Short mmCIF file of C-alpha atoms and ligand atoms in Angstrom, two decimals:
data_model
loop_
_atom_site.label_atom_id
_atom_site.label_comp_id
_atom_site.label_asym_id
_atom_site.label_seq_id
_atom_site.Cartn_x
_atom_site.Cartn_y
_atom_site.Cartn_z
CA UNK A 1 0.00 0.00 0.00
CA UNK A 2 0.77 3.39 -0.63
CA UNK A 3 -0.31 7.02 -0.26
CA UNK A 4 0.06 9.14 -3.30
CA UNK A 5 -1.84 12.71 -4.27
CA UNK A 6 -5.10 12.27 -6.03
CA UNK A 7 -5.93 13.40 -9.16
CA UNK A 8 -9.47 14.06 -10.89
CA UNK A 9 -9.64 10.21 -12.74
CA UNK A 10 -9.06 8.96 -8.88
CA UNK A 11 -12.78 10.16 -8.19
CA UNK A 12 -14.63 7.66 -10.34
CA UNK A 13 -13.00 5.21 -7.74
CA UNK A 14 -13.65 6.73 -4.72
CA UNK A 15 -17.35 8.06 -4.84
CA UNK A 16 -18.36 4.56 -4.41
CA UNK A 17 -16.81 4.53 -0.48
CA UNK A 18 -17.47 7.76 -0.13
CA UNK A 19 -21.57 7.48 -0.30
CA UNK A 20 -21.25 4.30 1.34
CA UNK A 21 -19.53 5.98 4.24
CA UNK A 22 -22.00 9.06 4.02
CA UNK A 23 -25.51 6.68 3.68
CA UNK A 24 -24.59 4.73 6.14
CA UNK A 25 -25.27 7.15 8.52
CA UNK A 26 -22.91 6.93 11.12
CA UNK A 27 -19.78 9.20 10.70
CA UNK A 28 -20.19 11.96 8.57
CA UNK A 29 -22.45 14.74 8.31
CA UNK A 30 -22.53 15.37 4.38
CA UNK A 31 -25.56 15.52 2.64
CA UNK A 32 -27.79 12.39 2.14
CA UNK A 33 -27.97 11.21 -1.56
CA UNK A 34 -25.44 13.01 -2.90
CA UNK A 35 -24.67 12.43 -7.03
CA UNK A 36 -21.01 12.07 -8.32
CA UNK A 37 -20.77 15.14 -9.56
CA UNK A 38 -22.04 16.76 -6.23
CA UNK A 39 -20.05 14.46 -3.96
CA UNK A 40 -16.57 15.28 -5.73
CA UNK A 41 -17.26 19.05 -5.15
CA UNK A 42 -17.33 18.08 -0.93
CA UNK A 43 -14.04 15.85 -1.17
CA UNK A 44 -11.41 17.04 -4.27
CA UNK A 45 -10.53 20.25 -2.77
CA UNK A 46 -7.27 21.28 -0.89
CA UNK A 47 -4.55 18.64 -0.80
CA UNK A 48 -6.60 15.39 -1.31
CA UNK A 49 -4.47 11.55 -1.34
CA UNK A 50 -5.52 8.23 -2.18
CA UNK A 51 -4.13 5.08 -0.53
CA UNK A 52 -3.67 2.82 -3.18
CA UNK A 53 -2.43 -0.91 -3.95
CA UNK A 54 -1.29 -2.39 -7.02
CA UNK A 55 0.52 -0.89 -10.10
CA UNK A 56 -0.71 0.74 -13.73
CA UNK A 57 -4.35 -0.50 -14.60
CA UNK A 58 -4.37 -3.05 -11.68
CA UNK A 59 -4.01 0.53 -9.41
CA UNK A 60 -7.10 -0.14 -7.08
CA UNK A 61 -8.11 2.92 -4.27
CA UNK A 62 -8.59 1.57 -0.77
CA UNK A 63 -8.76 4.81 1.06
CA UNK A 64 -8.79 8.30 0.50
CA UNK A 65 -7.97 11.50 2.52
CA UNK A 66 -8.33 15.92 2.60
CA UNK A 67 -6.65 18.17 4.12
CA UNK A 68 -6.15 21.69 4.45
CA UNK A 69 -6.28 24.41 6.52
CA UNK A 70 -9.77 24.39 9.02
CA UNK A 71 -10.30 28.31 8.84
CA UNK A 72 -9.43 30.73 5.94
CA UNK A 73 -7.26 33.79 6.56
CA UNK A 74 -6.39 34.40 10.27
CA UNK A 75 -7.71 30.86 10.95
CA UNK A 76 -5.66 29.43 8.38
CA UNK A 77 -2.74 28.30 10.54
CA UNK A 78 -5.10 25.46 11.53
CA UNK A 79 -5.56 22.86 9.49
CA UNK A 80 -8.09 20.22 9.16
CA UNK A 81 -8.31 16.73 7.47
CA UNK A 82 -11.17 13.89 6.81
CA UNK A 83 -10.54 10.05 6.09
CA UNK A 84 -12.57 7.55 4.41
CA UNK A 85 -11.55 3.92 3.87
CA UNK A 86 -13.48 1.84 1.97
CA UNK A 87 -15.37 -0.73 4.00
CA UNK A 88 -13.52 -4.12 2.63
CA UNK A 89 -9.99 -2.40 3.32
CA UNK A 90 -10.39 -1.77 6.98
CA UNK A 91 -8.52 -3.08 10.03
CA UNK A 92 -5.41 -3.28 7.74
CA UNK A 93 -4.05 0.02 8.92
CA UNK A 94 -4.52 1.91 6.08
CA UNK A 95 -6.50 4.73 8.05
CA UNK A 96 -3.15 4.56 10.65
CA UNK A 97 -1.11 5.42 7.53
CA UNK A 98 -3.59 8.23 6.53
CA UNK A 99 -3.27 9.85 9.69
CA UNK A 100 0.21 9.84 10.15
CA UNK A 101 0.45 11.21 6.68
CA UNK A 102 -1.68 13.32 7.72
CA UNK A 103 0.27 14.88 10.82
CA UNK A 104 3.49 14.93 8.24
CA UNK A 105 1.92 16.94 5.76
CA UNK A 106 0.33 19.33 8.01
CA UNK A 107 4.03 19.89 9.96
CA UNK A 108 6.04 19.78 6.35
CA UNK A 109 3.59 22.80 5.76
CA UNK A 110 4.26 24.64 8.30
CA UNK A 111 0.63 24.77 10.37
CA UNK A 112 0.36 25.29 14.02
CA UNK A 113 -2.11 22.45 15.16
CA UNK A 114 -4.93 20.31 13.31
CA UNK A 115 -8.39 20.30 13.88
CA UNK A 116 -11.24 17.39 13.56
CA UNK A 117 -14.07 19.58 13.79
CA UNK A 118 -16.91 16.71 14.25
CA UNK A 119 -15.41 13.20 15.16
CA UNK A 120 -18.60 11.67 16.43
CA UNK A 121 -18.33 10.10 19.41
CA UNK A 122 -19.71 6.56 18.64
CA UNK A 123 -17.30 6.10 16.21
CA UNK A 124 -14.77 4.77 18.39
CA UNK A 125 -12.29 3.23 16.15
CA UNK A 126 -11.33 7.09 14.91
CA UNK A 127 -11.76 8.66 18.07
CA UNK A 128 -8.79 5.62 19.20
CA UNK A 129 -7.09 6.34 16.41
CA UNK A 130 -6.43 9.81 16.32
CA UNK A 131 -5.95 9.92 20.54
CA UNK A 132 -2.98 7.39 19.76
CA UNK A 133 -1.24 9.20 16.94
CA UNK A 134 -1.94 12.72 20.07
CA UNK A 135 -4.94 14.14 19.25
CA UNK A 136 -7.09 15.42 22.50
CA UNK A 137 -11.04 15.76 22.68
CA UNK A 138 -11.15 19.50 23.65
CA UNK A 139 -15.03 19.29 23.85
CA UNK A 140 -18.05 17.96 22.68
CA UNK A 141 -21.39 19.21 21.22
CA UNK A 142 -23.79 16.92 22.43
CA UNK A 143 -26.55 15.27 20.57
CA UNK A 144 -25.11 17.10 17.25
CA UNK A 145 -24.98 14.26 15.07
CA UNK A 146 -27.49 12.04 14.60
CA UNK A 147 -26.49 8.54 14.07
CA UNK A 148 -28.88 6.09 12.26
CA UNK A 149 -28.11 3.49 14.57
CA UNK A 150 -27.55 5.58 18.10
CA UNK A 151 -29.63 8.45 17.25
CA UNK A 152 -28.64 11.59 19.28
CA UNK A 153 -24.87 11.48 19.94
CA UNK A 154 -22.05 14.59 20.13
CA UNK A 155 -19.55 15.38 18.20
CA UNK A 156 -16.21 15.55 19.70
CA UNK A 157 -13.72 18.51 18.69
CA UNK A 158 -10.54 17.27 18.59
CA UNK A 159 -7.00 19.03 18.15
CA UNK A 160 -2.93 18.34 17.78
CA UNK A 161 -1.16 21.34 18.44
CA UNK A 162 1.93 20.53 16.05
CA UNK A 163 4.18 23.38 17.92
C1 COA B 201 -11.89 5.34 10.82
C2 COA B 201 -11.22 4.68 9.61
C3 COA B 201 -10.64 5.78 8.72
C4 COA B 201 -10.09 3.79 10.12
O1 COA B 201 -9.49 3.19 9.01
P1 COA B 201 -8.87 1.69 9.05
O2 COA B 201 -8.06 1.52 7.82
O3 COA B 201 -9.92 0.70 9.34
O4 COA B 201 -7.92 1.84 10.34
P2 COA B 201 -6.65 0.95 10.72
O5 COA B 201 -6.73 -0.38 10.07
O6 COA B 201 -5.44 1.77 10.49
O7 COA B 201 -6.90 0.74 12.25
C5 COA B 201 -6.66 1.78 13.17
C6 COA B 201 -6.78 1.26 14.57
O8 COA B 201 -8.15 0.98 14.83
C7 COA B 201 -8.30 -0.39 15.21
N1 COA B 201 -9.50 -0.87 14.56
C8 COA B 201 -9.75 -0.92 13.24
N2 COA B 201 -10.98 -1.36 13.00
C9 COA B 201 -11.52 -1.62 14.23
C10 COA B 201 -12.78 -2.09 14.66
N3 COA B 201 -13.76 -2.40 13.80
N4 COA B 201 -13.00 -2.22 15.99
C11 COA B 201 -12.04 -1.88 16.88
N5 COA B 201 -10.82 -1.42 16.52
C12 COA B 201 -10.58 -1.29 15.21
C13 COA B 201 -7.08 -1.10 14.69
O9 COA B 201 -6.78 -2.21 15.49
C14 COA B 201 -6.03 -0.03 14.74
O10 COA B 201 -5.42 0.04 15.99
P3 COA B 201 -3.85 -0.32 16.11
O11 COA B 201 -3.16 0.43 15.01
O12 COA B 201 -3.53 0.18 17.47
O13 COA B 201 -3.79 -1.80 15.94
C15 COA B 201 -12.22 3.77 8.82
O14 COA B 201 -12.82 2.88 9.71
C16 COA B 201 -13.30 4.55 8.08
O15 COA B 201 -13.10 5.03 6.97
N6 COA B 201 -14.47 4.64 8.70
C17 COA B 201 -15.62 5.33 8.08
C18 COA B 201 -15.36 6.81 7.95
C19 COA B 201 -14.79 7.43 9.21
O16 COA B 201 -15.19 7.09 10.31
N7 COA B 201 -13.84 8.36 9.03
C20 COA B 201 -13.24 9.07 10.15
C21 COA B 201 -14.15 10.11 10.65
S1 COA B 201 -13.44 11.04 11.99
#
């Protein structure tokens, strides 16, 4: 596996996660029933990767990842990032590598801490993951995300000062 930057033929490949992730209801507060077209216009924006496997035509995209900064102008020393991984590629620690890319990039660039604006807080395997690779919850909203298995549940804020 490897991470590499996406480009616009990645999409094609990873809409199909990506409304999986969003319909299912339980992570991410996008828009329900989102087209293609509509979808890309929410994910290929600042720096976006894919984690990928395989070479030339056999190339298939397991993961994918944004990031950039959380705020515009005098909030743009913050950055921000989201992570999806499709469904059959999990538990292999491909969203591990994502993060720590992640933290890389956002130091290589220069920012002073990242941001996850709305890790909800039944999704324990990210809230894990990002407290081991140093991210703190600094608060949560409660009952801001409704989960369509939990209903009601907050959303944590959580944040890496990089120094
Ligand atoms: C959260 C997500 C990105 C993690 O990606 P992943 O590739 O499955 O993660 P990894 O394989 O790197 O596993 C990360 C850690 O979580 C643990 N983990 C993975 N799946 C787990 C599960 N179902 N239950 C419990 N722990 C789990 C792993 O053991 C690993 O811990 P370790 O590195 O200490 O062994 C992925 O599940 C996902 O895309 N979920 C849907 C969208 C989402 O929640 N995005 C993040 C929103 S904040």
């Amino acid at each position: 596996m490897r991470i590499r930057e996406a480009t616009a033929d990645d999409w094609p490949q990873i809409y199909p996660f990506w409304s999986e992730i969003v319909e299912a209801g339980e992570t991410y507060a996008y828009p329900l029933g989102l087209v293609s077209d509509e979808a890309r216009e929410m994910w290929m924006y600042d720096h976006v990767v894919v984690a990928v496997e395989g070479e030339g035509e056999d190339e298939q995209i397991l993961g994918s990842a944004k990031m950039g900064p959380n705020r515009p102008g005098r909030g743009s020393h913050i950055g921000t990032a989201s992570f999806m991984v499709s469904s059959a590629a999990r538990g292999k620690g491909i969203g591990r590598a994502l993060g720590d890319y992640c933290v890389q990039w956002h130091r290589d660039e220069g920012f002073h801490g990242i941001q996850f604006n709305a890790v909800v807080e039944t999704n324990t395997t990210a809230v894990r993951l990002w407290q081991s690779l140093g991210f703190e919850i600094i608060g949560t909203v409660p009952d801001a995300f409704d989960s369509r298995s939990h209903g009601r549940v907050g959303l944590h804020v959580m944040y890496l000062p990089l120094g």
